[in-house]
mmCIF file of N, CA and C in Angstrom:
data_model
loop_
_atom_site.group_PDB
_atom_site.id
_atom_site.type_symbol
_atom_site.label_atom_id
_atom_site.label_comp_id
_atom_site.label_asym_id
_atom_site.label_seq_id
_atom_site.Cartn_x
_atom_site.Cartn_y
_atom_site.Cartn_z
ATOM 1 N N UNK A 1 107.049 219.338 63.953
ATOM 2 C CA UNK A 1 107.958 218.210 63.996
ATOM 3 C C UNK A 1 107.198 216.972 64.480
ATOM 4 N N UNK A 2 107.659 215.982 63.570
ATOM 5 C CA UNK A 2 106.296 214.647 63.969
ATOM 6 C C UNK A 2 107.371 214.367 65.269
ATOM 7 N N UNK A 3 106.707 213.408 66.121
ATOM 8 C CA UNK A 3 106.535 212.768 67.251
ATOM 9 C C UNK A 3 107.559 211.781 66.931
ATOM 10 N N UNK A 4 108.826 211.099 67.611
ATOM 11 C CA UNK A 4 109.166 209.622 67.232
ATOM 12 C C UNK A 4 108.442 208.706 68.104
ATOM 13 N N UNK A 5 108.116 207.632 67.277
ATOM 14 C CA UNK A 5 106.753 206.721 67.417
ATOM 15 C C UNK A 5 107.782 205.520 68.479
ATOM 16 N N UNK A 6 106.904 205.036 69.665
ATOM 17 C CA UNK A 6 107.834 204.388 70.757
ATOM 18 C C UNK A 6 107.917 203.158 70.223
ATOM 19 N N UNK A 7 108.679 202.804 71.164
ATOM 20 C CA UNK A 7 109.654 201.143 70.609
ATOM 21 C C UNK A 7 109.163 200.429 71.921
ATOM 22 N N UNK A 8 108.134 199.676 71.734
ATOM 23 C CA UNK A 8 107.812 198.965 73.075
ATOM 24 C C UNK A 8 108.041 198.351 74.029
ATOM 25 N N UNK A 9 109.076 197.031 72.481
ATOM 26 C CA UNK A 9 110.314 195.968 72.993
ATOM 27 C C UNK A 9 111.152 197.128 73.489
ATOM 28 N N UNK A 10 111.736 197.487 73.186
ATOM 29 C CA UNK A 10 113.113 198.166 73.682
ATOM 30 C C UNK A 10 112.800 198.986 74.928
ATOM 31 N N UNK A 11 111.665 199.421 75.433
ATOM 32 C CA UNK A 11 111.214 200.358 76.094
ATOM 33 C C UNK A 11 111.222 199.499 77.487
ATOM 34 N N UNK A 12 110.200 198.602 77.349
ATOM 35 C CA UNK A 12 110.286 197.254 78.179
ATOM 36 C C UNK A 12 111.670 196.664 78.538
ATOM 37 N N UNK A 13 112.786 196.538 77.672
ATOM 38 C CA UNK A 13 114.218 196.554 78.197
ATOM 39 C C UNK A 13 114.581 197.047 79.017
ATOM 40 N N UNK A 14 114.623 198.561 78.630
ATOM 41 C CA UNK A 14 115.044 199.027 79.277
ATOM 42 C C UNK A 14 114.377 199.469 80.865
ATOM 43 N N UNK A 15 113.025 199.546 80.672
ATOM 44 C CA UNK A 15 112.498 199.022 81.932
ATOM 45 C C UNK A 15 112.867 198.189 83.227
ATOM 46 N N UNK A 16 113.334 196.939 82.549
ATOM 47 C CA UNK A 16 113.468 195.691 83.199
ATOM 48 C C UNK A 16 115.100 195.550 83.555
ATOM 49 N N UNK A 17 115.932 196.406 82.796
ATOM 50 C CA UNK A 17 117.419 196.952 83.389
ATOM 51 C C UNK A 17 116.968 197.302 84.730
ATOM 52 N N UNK A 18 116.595 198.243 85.030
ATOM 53 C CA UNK A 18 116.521 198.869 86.187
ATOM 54 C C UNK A 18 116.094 198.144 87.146
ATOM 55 N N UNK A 19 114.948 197.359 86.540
ATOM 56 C CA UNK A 19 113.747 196.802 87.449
ATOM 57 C C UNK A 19 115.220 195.558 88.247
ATOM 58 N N UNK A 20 115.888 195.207 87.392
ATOM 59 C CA UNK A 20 116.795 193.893 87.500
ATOM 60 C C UNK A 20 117.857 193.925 88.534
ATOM 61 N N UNK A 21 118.139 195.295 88.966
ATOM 62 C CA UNK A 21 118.848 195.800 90.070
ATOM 63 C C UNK A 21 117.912 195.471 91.539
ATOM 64 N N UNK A 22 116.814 195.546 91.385
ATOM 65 C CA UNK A 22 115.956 195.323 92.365
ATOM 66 C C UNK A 22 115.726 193.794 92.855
ATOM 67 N N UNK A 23 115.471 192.963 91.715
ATOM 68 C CA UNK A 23 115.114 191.690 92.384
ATOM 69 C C UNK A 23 115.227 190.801 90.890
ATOM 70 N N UNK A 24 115.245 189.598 90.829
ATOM 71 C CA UNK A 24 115.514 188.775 89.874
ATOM 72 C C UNK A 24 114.231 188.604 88.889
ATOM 73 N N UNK A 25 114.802 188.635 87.584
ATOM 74 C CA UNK A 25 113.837 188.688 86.702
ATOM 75 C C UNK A 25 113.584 187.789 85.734
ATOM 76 N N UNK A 26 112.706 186.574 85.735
ATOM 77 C CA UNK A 26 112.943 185.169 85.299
ATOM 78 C C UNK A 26 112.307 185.375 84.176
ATOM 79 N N UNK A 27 111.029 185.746 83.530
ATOM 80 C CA UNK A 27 110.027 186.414 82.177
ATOM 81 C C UNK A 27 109.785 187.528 82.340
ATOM 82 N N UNK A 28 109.719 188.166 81.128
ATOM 83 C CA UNK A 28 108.885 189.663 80.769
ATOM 84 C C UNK A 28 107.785 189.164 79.559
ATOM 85 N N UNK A 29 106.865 189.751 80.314
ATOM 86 C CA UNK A 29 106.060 189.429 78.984
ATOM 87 C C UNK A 29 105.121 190.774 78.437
ATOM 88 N N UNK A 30 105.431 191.238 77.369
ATOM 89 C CA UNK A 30 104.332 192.119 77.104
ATOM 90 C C UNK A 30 102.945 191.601 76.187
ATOM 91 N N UNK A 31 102.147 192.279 76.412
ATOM 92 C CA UNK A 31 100.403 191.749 76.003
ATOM 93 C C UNK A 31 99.912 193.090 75.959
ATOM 94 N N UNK A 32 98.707 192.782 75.065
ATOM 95 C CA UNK A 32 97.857 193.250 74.817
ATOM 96 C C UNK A 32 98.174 194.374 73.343
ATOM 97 N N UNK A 33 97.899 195.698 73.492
ATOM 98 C CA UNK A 33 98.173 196.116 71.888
ATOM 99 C C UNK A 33 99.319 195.917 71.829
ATOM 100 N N UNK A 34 100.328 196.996 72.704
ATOM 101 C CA UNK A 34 101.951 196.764 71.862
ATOM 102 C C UNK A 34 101.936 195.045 71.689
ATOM 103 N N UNK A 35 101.899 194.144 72.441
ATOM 104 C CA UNK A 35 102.597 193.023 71.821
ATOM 105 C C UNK A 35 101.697 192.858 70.076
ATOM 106 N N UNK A 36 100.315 193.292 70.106
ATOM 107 C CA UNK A 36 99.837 192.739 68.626
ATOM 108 C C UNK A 36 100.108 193.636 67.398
ATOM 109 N N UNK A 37 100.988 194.960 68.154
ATOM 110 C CA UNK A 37 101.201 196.206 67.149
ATOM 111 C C UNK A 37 100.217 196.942 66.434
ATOM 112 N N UNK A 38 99.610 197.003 67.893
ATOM 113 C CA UNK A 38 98.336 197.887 67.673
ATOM 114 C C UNK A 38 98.123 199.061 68.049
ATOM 115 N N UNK A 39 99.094 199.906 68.799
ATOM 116 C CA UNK A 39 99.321 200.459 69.892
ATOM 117 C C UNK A 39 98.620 201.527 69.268
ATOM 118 N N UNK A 40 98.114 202.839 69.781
ATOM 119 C CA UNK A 40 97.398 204.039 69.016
ATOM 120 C C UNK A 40 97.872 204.894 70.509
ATOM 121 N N UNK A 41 97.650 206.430 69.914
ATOM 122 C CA UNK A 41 98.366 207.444 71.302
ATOM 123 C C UNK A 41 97.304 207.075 72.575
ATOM 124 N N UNK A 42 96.473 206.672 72.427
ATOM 125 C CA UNK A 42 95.903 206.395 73.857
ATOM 126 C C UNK A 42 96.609 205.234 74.546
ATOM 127 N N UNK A 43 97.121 204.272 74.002
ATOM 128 C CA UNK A 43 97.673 203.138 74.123
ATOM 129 C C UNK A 43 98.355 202.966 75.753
ATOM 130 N N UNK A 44 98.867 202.107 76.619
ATOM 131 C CA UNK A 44 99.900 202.151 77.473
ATOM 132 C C UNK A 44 100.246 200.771 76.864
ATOM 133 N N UNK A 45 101.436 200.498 78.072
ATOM 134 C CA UNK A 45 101.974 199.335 77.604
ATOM 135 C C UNK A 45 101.714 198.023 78.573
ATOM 136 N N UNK A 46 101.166 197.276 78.399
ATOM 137 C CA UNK A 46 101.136 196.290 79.244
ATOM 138 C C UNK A 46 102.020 195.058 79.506
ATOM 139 N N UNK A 47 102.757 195.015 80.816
ATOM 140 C CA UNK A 47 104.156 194.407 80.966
ATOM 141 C C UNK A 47 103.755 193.173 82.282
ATOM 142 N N UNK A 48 103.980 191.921 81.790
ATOM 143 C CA UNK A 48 103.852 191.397 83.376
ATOM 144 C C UNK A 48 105.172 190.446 83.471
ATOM 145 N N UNK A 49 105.704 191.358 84.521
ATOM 146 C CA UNK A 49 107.169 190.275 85.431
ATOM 147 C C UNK A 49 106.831 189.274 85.901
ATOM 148 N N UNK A 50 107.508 188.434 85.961
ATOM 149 C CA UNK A 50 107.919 187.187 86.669
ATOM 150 C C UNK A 50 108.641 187.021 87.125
ATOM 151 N N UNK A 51 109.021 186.709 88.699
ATOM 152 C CA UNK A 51 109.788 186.785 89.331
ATOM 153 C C UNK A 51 109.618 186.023 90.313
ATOM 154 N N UNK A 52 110.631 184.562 91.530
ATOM 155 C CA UNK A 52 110.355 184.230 92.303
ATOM 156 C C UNK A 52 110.730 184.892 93.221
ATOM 157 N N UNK A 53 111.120 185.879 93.117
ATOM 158 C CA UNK A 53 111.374 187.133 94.667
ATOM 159 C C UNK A 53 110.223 187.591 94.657
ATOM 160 N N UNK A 54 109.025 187.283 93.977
ATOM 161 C CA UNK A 54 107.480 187.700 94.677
ATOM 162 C C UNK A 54 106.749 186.608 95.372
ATOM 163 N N UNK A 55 107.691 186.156 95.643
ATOM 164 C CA UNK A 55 106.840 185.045 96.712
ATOM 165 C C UNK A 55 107.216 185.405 98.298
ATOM 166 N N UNK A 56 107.861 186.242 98.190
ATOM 167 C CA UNK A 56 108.004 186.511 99.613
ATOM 168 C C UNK A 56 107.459 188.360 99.649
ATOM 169 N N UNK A 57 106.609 188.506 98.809
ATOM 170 C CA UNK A 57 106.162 190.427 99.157
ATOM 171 C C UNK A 57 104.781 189.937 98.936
ATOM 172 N N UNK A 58 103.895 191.039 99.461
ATOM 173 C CA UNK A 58 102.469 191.149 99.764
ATOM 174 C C UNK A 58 102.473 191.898 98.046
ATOM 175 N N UNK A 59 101.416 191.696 97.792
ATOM 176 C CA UNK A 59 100.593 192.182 95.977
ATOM 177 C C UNK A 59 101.273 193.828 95.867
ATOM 178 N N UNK A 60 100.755 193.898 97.381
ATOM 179 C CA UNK A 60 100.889 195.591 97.303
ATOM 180 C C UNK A 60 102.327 196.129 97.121
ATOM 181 N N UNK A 61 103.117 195.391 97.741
ATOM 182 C CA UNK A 61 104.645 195.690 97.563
ATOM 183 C C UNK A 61 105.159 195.614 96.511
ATOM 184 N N UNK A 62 104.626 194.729 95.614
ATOM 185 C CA UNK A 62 105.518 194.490 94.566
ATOM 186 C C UNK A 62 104.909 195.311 93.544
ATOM 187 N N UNK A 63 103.362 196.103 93.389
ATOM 188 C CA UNK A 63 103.305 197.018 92.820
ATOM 189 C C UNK A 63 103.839 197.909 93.019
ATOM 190 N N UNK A 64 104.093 198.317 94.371
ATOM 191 C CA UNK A 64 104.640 199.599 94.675
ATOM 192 C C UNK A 64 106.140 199.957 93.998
ATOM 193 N N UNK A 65 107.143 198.004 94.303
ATOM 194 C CA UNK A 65 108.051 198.146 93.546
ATOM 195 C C UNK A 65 108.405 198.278 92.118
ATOM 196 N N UNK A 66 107.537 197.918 91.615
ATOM 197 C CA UNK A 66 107.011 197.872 89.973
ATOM 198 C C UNK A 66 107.197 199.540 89.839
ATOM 199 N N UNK A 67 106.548 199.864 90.527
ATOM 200 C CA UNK A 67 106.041 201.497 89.986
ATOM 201 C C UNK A 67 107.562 202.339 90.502
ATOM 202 N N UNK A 68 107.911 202.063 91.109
ATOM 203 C CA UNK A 68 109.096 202.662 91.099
ATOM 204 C C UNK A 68 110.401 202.367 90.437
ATOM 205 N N UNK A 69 110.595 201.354 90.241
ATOM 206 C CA UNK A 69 111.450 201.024 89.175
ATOM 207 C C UNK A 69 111.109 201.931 88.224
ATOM 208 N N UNK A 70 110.246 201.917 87.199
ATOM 209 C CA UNK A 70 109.907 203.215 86.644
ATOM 210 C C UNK A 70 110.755 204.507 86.750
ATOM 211 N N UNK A 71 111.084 204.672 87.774
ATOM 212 C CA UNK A 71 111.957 206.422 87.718
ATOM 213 C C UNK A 71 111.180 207.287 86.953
ATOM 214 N N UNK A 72 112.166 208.196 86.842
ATOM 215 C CA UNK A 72 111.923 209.640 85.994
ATOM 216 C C UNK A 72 111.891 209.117 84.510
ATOM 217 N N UNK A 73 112.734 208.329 83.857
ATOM 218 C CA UNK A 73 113.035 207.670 82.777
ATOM 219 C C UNK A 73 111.690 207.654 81.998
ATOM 220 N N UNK A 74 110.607 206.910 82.722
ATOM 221 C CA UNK A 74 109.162 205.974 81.862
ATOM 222 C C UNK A 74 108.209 206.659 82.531
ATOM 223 N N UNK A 75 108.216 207.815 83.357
ATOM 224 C CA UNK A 75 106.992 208.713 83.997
ATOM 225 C C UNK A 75 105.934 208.708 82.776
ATOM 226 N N UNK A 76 106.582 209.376 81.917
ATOM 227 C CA UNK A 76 105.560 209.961 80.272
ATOM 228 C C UNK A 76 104.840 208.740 79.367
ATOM 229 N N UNK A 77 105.271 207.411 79.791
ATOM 230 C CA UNK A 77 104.525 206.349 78.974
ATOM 231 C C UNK A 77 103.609 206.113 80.082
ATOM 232 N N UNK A 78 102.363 205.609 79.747
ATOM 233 C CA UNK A 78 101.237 205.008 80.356
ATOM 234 C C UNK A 78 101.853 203.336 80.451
ATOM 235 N N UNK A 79 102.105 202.986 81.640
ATOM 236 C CA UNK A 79 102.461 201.137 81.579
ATOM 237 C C UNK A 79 101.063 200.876 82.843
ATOM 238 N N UNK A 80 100.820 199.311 82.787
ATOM 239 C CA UNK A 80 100.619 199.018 83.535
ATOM 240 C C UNK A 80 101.446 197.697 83.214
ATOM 241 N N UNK A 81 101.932 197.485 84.551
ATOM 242 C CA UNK A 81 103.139 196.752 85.218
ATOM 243 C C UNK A 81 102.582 195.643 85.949
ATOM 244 N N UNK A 82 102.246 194.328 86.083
ATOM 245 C CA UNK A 82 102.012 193.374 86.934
ATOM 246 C C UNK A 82 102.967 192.407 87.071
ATOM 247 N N UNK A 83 103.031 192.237 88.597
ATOM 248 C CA UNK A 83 104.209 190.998 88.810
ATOM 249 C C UNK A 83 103.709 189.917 89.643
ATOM 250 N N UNK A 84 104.112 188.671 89.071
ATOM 251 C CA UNK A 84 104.010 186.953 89.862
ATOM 252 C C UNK A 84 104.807 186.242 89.710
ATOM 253 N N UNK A 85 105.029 185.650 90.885
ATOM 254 C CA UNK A 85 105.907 183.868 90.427
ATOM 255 C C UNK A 85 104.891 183.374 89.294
ATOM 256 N N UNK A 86 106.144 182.294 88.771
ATOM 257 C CA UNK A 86 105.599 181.555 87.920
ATOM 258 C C UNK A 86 104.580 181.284 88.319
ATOM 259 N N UNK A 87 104.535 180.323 89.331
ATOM 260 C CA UNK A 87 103.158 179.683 90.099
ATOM 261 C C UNK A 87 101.746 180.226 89.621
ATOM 262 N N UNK A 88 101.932 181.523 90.147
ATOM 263 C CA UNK A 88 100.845 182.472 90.436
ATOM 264 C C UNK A 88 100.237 182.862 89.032
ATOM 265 N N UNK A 89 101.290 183.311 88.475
ATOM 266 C CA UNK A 89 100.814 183.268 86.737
ATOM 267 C C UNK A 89 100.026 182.243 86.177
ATOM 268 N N UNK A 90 100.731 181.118 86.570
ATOM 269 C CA UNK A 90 100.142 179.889 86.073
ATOM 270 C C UNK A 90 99.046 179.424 85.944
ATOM 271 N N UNK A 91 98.855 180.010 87.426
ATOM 272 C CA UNK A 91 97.487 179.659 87.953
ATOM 273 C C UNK A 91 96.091 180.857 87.623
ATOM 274 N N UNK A 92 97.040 181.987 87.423
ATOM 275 C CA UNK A 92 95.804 183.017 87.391
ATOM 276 C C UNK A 92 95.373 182.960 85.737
ATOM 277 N N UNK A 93 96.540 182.567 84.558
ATOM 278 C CA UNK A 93 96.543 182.467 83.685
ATOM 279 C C UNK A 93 95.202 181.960 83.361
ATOM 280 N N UNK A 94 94.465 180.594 83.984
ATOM 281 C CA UNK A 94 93.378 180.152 84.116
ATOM 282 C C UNK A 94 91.972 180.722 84.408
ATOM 283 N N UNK A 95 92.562 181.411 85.123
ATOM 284 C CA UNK A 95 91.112 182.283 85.872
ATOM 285 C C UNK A 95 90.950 183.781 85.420
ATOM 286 N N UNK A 96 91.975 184.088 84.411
ATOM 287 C CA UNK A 96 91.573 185.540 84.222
ATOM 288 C C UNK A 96 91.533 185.241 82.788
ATOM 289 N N UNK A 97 90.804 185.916 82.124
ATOM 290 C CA UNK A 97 90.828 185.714 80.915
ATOM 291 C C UNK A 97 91.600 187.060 80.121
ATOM 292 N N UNK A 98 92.379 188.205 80.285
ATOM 293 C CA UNK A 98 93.164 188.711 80.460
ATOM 294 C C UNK A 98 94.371 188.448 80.705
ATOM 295 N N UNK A 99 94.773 187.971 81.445
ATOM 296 C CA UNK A 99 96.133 186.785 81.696
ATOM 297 C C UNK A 99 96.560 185.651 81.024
ATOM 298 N N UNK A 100 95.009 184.920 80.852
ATOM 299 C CA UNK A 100 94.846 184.029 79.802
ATOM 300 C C UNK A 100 95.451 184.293 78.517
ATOM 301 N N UNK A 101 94.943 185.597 77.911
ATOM 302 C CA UNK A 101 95.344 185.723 76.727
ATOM 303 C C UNK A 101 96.502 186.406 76.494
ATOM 304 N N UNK A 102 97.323 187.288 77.696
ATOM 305 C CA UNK A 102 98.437 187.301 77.791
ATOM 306 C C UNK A 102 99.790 186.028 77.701
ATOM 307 N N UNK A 103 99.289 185.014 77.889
ATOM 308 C CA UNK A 103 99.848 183.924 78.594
ATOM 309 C C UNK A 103 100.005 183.176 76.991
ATOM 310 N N UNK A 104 99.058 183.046 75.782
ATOM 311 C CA UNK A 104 98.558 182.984 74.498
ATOM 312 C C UNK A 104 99.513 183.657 73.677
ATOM 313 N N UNK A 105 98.777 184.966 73.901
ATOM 314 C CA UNK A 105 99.403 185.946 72.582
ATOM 315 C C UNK A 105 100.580 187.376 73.144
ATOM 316 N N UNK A 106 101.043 186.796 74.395
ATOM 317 C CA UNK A 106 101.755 187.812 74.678
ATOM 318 C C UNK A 106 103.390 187.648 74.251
ATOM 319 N N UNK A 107 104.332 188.337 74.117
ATOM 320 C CA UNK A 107 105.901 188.197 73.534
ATOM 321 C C UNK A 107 106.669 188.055 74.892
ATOM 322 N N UNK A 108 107.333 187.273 74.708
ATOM 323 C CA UNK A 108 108.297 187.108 75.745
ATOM 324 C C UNK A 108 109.436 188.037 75.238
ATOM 325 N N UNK A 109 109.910 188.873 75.933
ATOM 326 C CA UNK A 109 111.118 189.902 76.048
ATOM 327 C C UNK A 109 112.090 189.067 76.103
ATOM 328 N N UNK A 110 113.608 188.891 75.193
ATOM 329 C CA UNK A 110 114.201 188.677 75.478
ATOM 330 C C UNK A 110 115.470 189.852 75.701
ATOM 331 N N UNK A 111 116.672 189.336 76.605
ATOM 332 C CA UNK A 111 117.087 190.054 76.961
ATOM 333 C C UNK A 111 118.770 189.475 76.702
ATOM 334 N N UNK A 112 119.164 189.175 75.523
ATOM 335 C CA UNK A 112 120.469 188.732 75.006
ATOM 336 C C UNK A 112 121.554 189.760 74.865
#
């Protein structure tokens, strides 16, 4: 029986449901393969929140909260999850060239 092949956008939704109970969620942005629909089984998904309720947690907290939002639900997908205020995005957008090109060619999630 083939595999059903994941839904990234929708996956990331539903992600960010949960995540949204936790703290306010101003952008989602996914990058890198899923956003260019490149994804292959090694693939994870790369997701970065935005949120100004990370201006008041240390880096470490808000990964920690990242990763738990997650649940039992998204254990089996590979994500990596990063969260910043706008600000911080803004600014790192510049200095990482990873972020950079997230910031470029990444999809903004909407959530209508």
């Amino acid at each position: 029986m083939a595999t059903k092949p994941l839904n990234p956008i929708q996956i990331t939704r539903d992600y960010v449901k949960n995540l949204k109970d936790k703290i306010r969620v101003e952008k989602t942005i996914l990058f890198g393969s899923s956003a260019r629909d490149e994804m292959n089984q090694d693939s994870d998904l790369d997701i970065i929140i935005i949120s100004p309720d990370f201006k008041k947690m240390k880096y470490i907290d808000r990964l920690i909260l990242l990763s738990k939002a997650r649940g039992n639900q998204f254990t089996f997908i590979p994500m990596d999850i990063l969260g910043y205020t706008n600000e911080e995005f803004e600014k790192m957008a510049k200095e990482s060239v990873v972020l950079g090109e997230a910031q470029k060619e990444g999809k903004e999630i909407s959530f209508k």
